[in-house]
Amino acid sequence: MADEASAKQAVVAPGQCPPEGCPPPTRIECIKVDKVYDSCFQVESRSRDTTVTTGVGGEFATGTFTVGQAIPCALAGPITCNVINRVPTTGNFATLTIVISVPVTLTNPNAPAETADRVFTFTKIVTLCAPEGVTVDCENDSTLLFCNCVVSAVGVGTITVTCDFQVCLVIKTILTVQLLVPSYGFCVPAPCVVAPGVCPPAPPAQCF
């Protein structure tokens, strides 16, 4: 019986189940994981103004600037959120007021090595399953869809940069728990292989 169970275990590997279905699990394991209690997503479009110093000793020390000039903008780190208010509703649900922080890097179009880091923030109100003890997270899946910045005013030693940006915001309530899960045991790695190269290399496909 033990040999039969071992043989069955040996053929179970990561991937799709066969057409006849996956075999029944052989164990029940207790694992420590981050359980997602609830989640939601929304596309948020925002606009923010920021001042950048120019000239000698400034953040953008090189070149001159004109109104309407494009300023390259890119995400500088993870998008984060901080709960500033929590109002319980029914059951374990709560209405959360969250400050979203979007770190970006602005680049001098006249000198790519000169940059200015900024954090654009805005608030968001959501109602989620959020019992006491959960962590509100938006770091792992939220992304910056686009960030368009232009010079909107030119002063003495400064420029005003207006940025329009769009964020795909994914908010989750998470708690580390111990879960019982069906299991086939431990994963056994397969031998490493190296895929052979194409020799001779094939030309690209024709257009017609």
PDB file of C-alpha atoms in Angstrom, residues 9-194:
ATOM      1  CA  GLN A   9       2.647  10.731  -5.486  1.00  0.00           C
ATOM      2  CA  ALA A  10       5.549  10.527  -7.961  1.00  0.00           C
ATOM      3  CA  VAL A  11       3.352  11.330 -10.985  1.00  0.00           C
ATOM      4  CA  VAL A  12       1.752  14.418  -9.402  1.00  0.00           C
ATOM      5  CA  ALA A  13       3.517  17.582 -10.571  1.00  0.00           C
ATOM      6  CA  PRO A  14       2.642  21.236 -11.095  1.00  0.00           C
ATOM      7  CA  GLY A  15       0.572  21.899 -14.200  1.00  0.00           C
ATOM      8  CA  GLN A  16      -2.883  21.224 -15.571  1.00  0.00           C
ATOM      9  CA  CYS A  17      -4.939  18.259 -14.424  1.00  0.00           C
ATOM     10  CA  PRO A  18      -5.258  15.395 -16.943  1.00  0.00           C
ATOM     11  CA  PRO A  19      -8.599  14.982 -18.785  1.00  0.00           C
ATOM     12  CA  GLU A  20      -9.725  12.397 -16.236  1.00  0.00           C
ATOM     13  CA  GLY A  21      -9.150  14.900 -13.425  1.00  0.00           C
ATOM     14  CA  CYS A  22      -6.588  15.331 -10.656  1.00  0.00           C
ATOM     15  CA  PRO A  23      -6.038  12.478  -8.202  1.00  0.00           C
ATOM     16  CA  PRO A  24      -7.384  12.976  -4.670  1.00  0.00           C
ATOM     17  CA  PRO A  25      -4.986  14.721  -2.272  1.00  0.00           C
ATOM     18  CA  THR A  26      -2.951  12.531   0.025  1.00  0.00           C
ATOM     19  CA  ARG A  27      -2.602  14.903   2.980  1.00  0.00           C
ATOM     20  CA  ILE A  28      -4.142  17.892   4.737  1.00  0.00           C
ATOM     21  CA  GLU A  29      -1.541  20.512   5.600  1.00  0.00           C
ATOM     22  CA  CYS A  30      -1.592  23.519   7.928  1.00  0.00           C
ATOM     23  CA  ILE A  31       0.143  26.414   6.177  1.00  0.00           C
ATOM     24  CA  LYS A  32       0.756  30.029   7.200  1.00  0.00           C
ATOM     25  CA  VAL A  33      -0.334  32.396   4.428  1.00  0.00           C
ATOM     26  CA  ASP A  34      -1.629  35.884   3.746  1.00  0.00           C
ATOM     27  CA  LYS A  35      -5.382  35.504   3.303  1.00  0.00           C
ATOM     28  CA  VAL A  36      -7.132  38.146   1.183  1.00  0.00           C
ATOM     29  CA  TYR A  37     -10.366  38.999   2.990  1.00  0.00           C
ATOM     30  CA  ASP A  38     -11.590  41.400   0.306  1.00  0.00           C
ATOM     31  CA  SER A  39     -10.335  43.427  -2.652  1.00  0.00           C
ATOM     32  CA  CYS A  40     -11.445  45.978  -5.219  1.00  0.00           C
ATOM     33  CA  PHE A  41      -9.954  47.906  -8.123  1.00  0.00           C
ATOM     34  CA  GLN A  42     -10.580  51.217  -9.845  1.00  0.00           C
ATOM     35  CA  VAL A  43      -8.863  53.407 -12.418  1.00  0.00           C
ATOM     36  CA  GLU A  44      -8.122  56.815 -10.893  1.00  0.00           C
ATOM     37  CA  SER A  45      -7.249  59.862 -13.065  1.00  0.00           C
ATOM     38  CA  ARG A  46      -5.658  62.776 -11.225  1.00  0.00           C
ATOM     39  CA  SER A  47      -3.794  66.030 -11.917  1.00  0.00           C
ATOM     40  CA  ARG A  48      -1.159  67.635  -9.720  1.00  0.00           C
ATOM     41  CA  ASP A  49       1.102  70.729  -9.886  1.00  0.00           C
ATOM     42  CA  THR A  50       4.607  70.749  -8.481  1.00  0.00           C
ATOM     43  CA  THR A  51       7.455  73.276  -8.411  1.00  0.00           C
ATOM     44  CA  VAL A  52      10.933  72.315  -9.634  1.00  0.00           C
ATOM     45  CA  THR A  53      13.977  74.500  -9.004  1.00  0.00           C
ATOM     46  CA  THR A  54      16.129  75.437 -11.991  1.00  0.00           C
ATOM     47  CA  GLY A  55      19.474  77.047 -12.696  1.00  0.00           C
ATOM     48  CA  VAL A  56      22.723  76.604 -10.810  1.00  0.00           C
ATOM     49  CA  GLY A  57      22.168  74.487  -7.714  1.00  0.00           C
ATOM     50  CA  GLY A  58      18.607  73.621  -8.738  1.00  0.00           C
ATOM     51  CA  GLU A  59      17.063  70.236  -9.418  1.00  0.00           C
ATOM     52  CA  PHE A  60      17.002  70.998 -13.163  1.00  0.00           C
ATOM     53  CA  ALA A  61      20.279  72.897 -13.507  1.00  0.00           C
ATOM     54  CA  THR A  62      20.741  72.505 -17.264  1.00  0.00           C
ATOM     55  CA  GLY A  63      19.001  74.298 -20.117  1.00  0.00           C
ATOM     56  CA  THR A  64      16.071  76.636 -20.472  1.00  0.00           C
ATOM     57  CA  PHE A  65      12.362  75.886 -20.192  1.00  0.00           C
ATOM     58  CA  THR A  66       9.223  77.080 -21.949  1.00  0.00           C
ATOM     59  CA  VAL A  67       5.528  76.749 -21.189  1.00  0.00           C
ATOM     60  CA  GLY A  68       4.144  73.588 -22.779  1.00  0.00           C
ATOM     61  CA  GLN A  69       7.480  71.756 -22.767  1.00  0.00           C
ATOM     62  CA  ALA A  70       7.091  68.054 -21.995  1.00  0.00           C
ATOM     63  CA  ILE A  71       8.748  66.706 -18.845  1.00  0.00           C
ATOM     64  CA  PRO A  72       9.346  62.923 -18.767  1.00  0.00           C
ATOM     65  CA  CYS A  73       7.687  61.212 -15.812  1.00  0.00           C
ATOM     66  CA  ALA A  74       8.016  57.631 -14.515  1.00  0.00           C
ATOM     67  CA  LEU A  75       6.978  55.602 -11.483  1.00  0.00           C
ATOM     68  CA  ALA A  76       9.748  55.721  -8.864  1.00  0.00           C
ATOM     69  CA  GLY A  77       8.607  52.968  -6.480  1.00  0.00           C
ATOM     70  CA  PRO A  78       5.586  51.059  -5.234  1.00  0.00           C
ATOM     71  CA  ILE A  79       2.216  52.765  -4.972  1.00  0.00           C
ATOM     72  CA  THR A  80       1.298  52.675  -1.283  1.00  0.00           C
ATOM     73  CA  CYS A  81      -1.776  53.389   0.832  1.00  0.00           C
ATOM     74  CA  ASN A  82      -2.352  54.469   4.410  1.00  0.00           C
ATOM     75  CA  VAL A  83      -5.673  54.200   6.264  1.00  0.00           C
ATOM     76  CA  ILE A  84      -6.484  57.480   8.000  1.00  0.00           C
ATOM     77  CA  ASN A  85     -10.045  56.642   9.070  1.00  0.00           C
ATOM     78  CA  ARG A  86     -12.019  53.431   9.603  1.00  0.00           C
ATOM     79  CA  VAL A  87     -15.771  53.363  10.220  1.00  0.00           C
ATOM     80  CA  PRO A  88     -17.269  49.904  10.938  1.00  0.00           C
ATOM     81  CA  THR A  89     -20.533  49.163   9.103  1.00  0.00           C
ATOM     82  CA  THR A  90     -22.346  45.805   9.178  1.00  0.00           C
ATOM     83  CA  GLY A  91     -20.675  42.531  10.023  1.00  0.00           C
ATOM     84  CA  ASN A  92     -16.922  42.763   9.498  1.00  0.00           C
ATOM     85  CA  PHE A  93     -17.235  45.435   6.816  1.00  0.00           C
ATOM     86  CA  ALA A  94     -15.800  48.912   7.257  1.00  0.00           C
ATOM     87  CA  THR A  95     -15.667  52.141   5.285  1.00  0.00           C
ATOM     88  CA  LEU A  96     -12.008  53.069   4.909  1.00  0.00           C
ATOM     89  CA  THR A  97     -10.574  56.468   4.074  1.00  0.00           C
ATOM     90  CA  ILE A  98      -7.208  55.831   2.453  1.00  0.00           C
ATOM     91  CA  VAL A  99      -4.380  58.140   1.381  1.00  0.00           C
ATOM     92  CA  ILE A 100      -2.821  56.847  -1.839  1.00  0.00           C
ATOM     93  CA  SER A 101       0.827  57.800  -2.478  1.00  0.00           C
ATOM     94  CA  VAL A 102       2.251  57.647  -6.010  1.00  0.00           C
ATOM     95  CA  PRO A 103       6.041  58.242  -6.133  1.00  0.00           C
ATOM     96  CA  VAL A 104       7.288  59.567  -9.480  1.00  0.00           C
ATOM     97  CA  THR A 105      10.546  60.783 -10.956  1.00  0.00           C
ATOM     98  CA  LEU A 106      10.553  63.854 -13.210  1.00  0.00           C
ATOM     99  CA  THR A 107      13.463  64.107 -15.647  1.00  0.00           C
ATOM    100  CA  ASN A 108      15.013  67.241 -17.105  1.00  0.00           C
ATOM    101  CA  PRO A 109      14.451  66.961 -20.887  1.00  0.00           C
ATOM    102  CA  ASN A 110      17.692  68.907 -21.423  1.00  0.00           C
ATOM    103  CA  ALA A 111      19.792  66.585 -19.219  1.00  0.00           C
ATOM    104  CA  PRO A 112      18.525  63.042 -18.471  1.00  0.00           C
ATOM    105  CA  ALA A 113      20.835  62.716 -15.455  1.00  0.00           C
ATOM    106  CA  GLU A 114      18.997  65.522 -13.633  1.00  0.00           C
ATOM    107  CA  THR A 115      15.863  64.302 -11.879  1.00  0.00           C
ATOM    108  CA  ALA A 116      13.359  65.451  -9.285  1.00  0.00           C
ATOM    109  CA  ASP A 117      11.476  62.974  -7.108  1.00  0.00           C
ATOM    110  CA  ARG A 118       7.917  63.760  -6.105  1.00  0.00           C
ATOM    111  CA  VAL A 119       5.102  61.914  -4.300  1.00  0.00           C
ATOM    112  CA  PHE A 120       1.612  62.686  -5.562  1.00  0.00           C
ATOM    113  CA  THR A 121      -1.136  61.848  -3.072  1.00  0.00           C
ATOM    114  CA  PHE A 122      -4.923  61.635  -3.139  1.00  0.00           C
ATOM    115  CA  THR A 123      -7.628  60.147  -0.918  1.00  0.00           C
ATOM    116  CA  LYS A 124      -9.957  57.274  -1.703  1.00  0.00           C
ATOM    117  CA  ILE A 125     -12.985  55.987   0.256  1.00  0.00           C
ATOM    118  CA  VAL A 126     -13.915  52.300  -0.071  1.00  0.00           C
ATOM    119  CA  THR A 127     -16.049  49.812   1.833  1.00  0.00           C
ATOM    120  CA  LEU A 128     -14.415  46.399   2.228  1.00  0.00           C
ATOM    121  CA  CYS A 129     -14.510  43.372   4.494  1.00  0.00           C
ATOM    122  CA  ALA A 130     -11.973  44.615   7.024  1.00  0.00           C
ATOM    123  CA  PRO A 131     -12.174  42.973  10.460  1.00  0.00           C
ATOM    124  CA  GLU A 132      -9.861  44.244  13.188  1.00  0.00           C
ATOM    125  CA  GLY A 133      -6.271  43.232  12.570  1.00  0.00           C
ATOM    126  CA  VAL A 134      -6.233  43.185   8.761  1.00  0.00           C
ATOM    127  CA  THR A 135      -3.668  45.114   6.763  1.00  0.00           C
ATOM    128  CA  VAL A 136      -4.810  47.318   3.909  1.00  0.00           C
ATOM    129  CA  ASP A 137      -2.454  46.806   0.972  1.00  0.00           C
ATOM    130  CA  CYS A 138      -2.218  48.327  -2.498  1.00  0.00           C
ATOM    131  CA  GLU A 139       1.506  47.848  -3.165  1.00  0.00           C
ATOM    132  CA  ASN A 140       1.684  44.594  -5.076  1.00  0.00           C
ATOM    133  CA  ASP A 141      -0.859  45.037  -7.867  1.00  0.00           C
ATOM    134  CA  SER A 142      -1.422  48.774  -8.318  1.00  0.00           C
ATOM    135  CA  THR A 143       0.241  50.274 -11.393  1.00  0.00           C
ATOM    136  CA  LEU A 144       0.798  53.651 -13.030  1.00  0.00           C
ATOM    137  CA  LEU A 145      -0.989  53.515 -16.395  1.00  0.00           C
ATOM    138  CA  PHE A 146       0.411  56.808 -17.671  1.00  0.00           C
ATOM    139  CA  CYS A 147       1.965  60.075 -16.452  1.00  0.00           C
ATOM    140  CA  ASN A 148       2.041  63.132 -18.730  1.00  0.00           C
ATOM    141  CA  CYS A 149       3.791  66.244 -17.421  1.00  0.00           C
ATOM    142  CA  VAL A 150       4.342  69.675 -19.002  1.00  0.00           C
ATOM    143  CA  VAL A 151       5.811  72.992 -17.916  1.00  0.00           C
ATOM    144  CA  SER A 152       2.808  75.177 -17.061  1.00  0.00           C
ATOM    145  CA  ALA A 153       4.649  78.272 -15.750  1.00  0.00           C
ATOM    146  CA  VAL A 154       8.202  79.615 -15.808  1.00  0.00           C
ATOM    147  CA  GLY A 155       9.499  81.767 -12.952  1.00  0.00           C
ATOM    148  CA  VAL A 156      12.854  83.026 -11.717  1.00  0.00           C
ATOM    149  CA  GLY A 157      14.780  79.949 -10.649  1.00  0.00           C
ATOM    150  CA  THR A 158      11.691  77.719 -10.738  1.00  0.00           C
ATOM    151  CA  ILE A 159       9.228  76.120 -13.101  1.00  0.00           C
ATOM    152  CA  THR A 160       5.736  74.815 -12.377  1.00  0.00           C
ATOM    153  CA  VAL A 161       5.126  71.336 -13.755  1.00  0.00           C
ATOM    154  CA  THR A 162       1.571  70.060 -14.210  1.00  0.00           C
ATOM    155  CA  CYS A 163       1.204  66.278 -14.278  1.00  0.00           C
ATOM    156  CA  ASP A 164      -1.844  64.320 -15.411  1.00  0.00           C
ATOM    157  CA  PHE A 165      -1.565  60.710 -14.325  1.00  0.00           C
ATOM    158  CA  GLN A 166      -3.741  57.607 -14.227  1.00  0.00           C
ATOM    159  CA  VAL A 167      -3.433  54.798 -11.705  1.00  0.00           C
ATOM    160  CA  CYS A 168      -4.928  51.316 -11.763  1.00  0.00           C
ATOM    161  CA  LEU A 169      -5.537  51.037  -8.031  1.00  0.00           C
ATOM    162  CA  VAL A 170      -5.959  47.577  -6.477  1.00  0.00           C
ATOM    163  CA  ILE A 171      -6.806  47.618  -2.759  1.00  0.00           C
ATOM    164  CA  LYS A 172      -6.767  44.455  -0.644  1.00  0.00           C
ATOM    165  CA  THR A 173      -7.444  43.681   3.011  1.00  0.00           C
ATOM    166  CA  ILE A 174      -4.979  41.001   4.129  1.00  0.00           C
ATOM    167  CA  LEU A 175      -4.337  39.029   7.310  1.00  0.00           C
ATOM    168  CA  THR A 176      -1.714  36.358   7.982  1.00  0.00           C
ATOM    169  CA  VAL A 177      -3.553  33.191   9.079  1.00  0.00           C
ATOM    170  CA  GLN A 178      -3.083  29.433   9.370  1.00  0.00           C
ATOM    171  CA  LEU A 179      -5.109  27.537   6.766  1.00  0.00           C
ATOM    172  CA  LEU A 180      -5.887  23.854   6.325  1.00  0.00           C
ATOM    173  CA  VAL A 181      -5.378  22.882   2.683  1.00  0.00           C
ATOM    174  CA  PRO A 182      -5.464  19.587   0.767  1.00  0.00           C
ATOM    175  CA  SER A 183      -1.982  18.588  -0.344  1.00  0.00           C
ATOM    176  CA  TYR A 184       0.004  16.099  -2.385  1.00  0.00           C
ATOM    177  CA  GLY A 185       3.044  16.621  -0.167  1.00  0.00           C
ATOM    178  CA  PHE A 186       6.201  18.535  -0.989  1.00  0.00           C
ATOM    179  CA  CYS A 187       7.162  19.755  -4.458  1.00  0.00           C
ATOM    180  CA  VAL A 188      10.040  17.774  -5.952  1.00  0.00           C
ATOM    181  CA  PRO A 189      12.057  19.824  -8.476  1.00  0.00           C
ATOM    182  CA  ALA A 190      12.747  18.329 -11.900  1.00  0.00           C
ATOM    183  CA  PRO A 191      16.281  18.219 -13.335  1.00  0.00           C
ATOM    184  CA  CYS A 192      17.347  21.487 -14.965  1.00  0.00           C
ATOM    185  CA  VAL A 193      17.447  21.485 -18.758  1.00  0.00           C
ATOM    186  CA  VAL A 194      18.755  23.928 -21.356  1.00  0.00           C
TER     187      VAL A 194
END
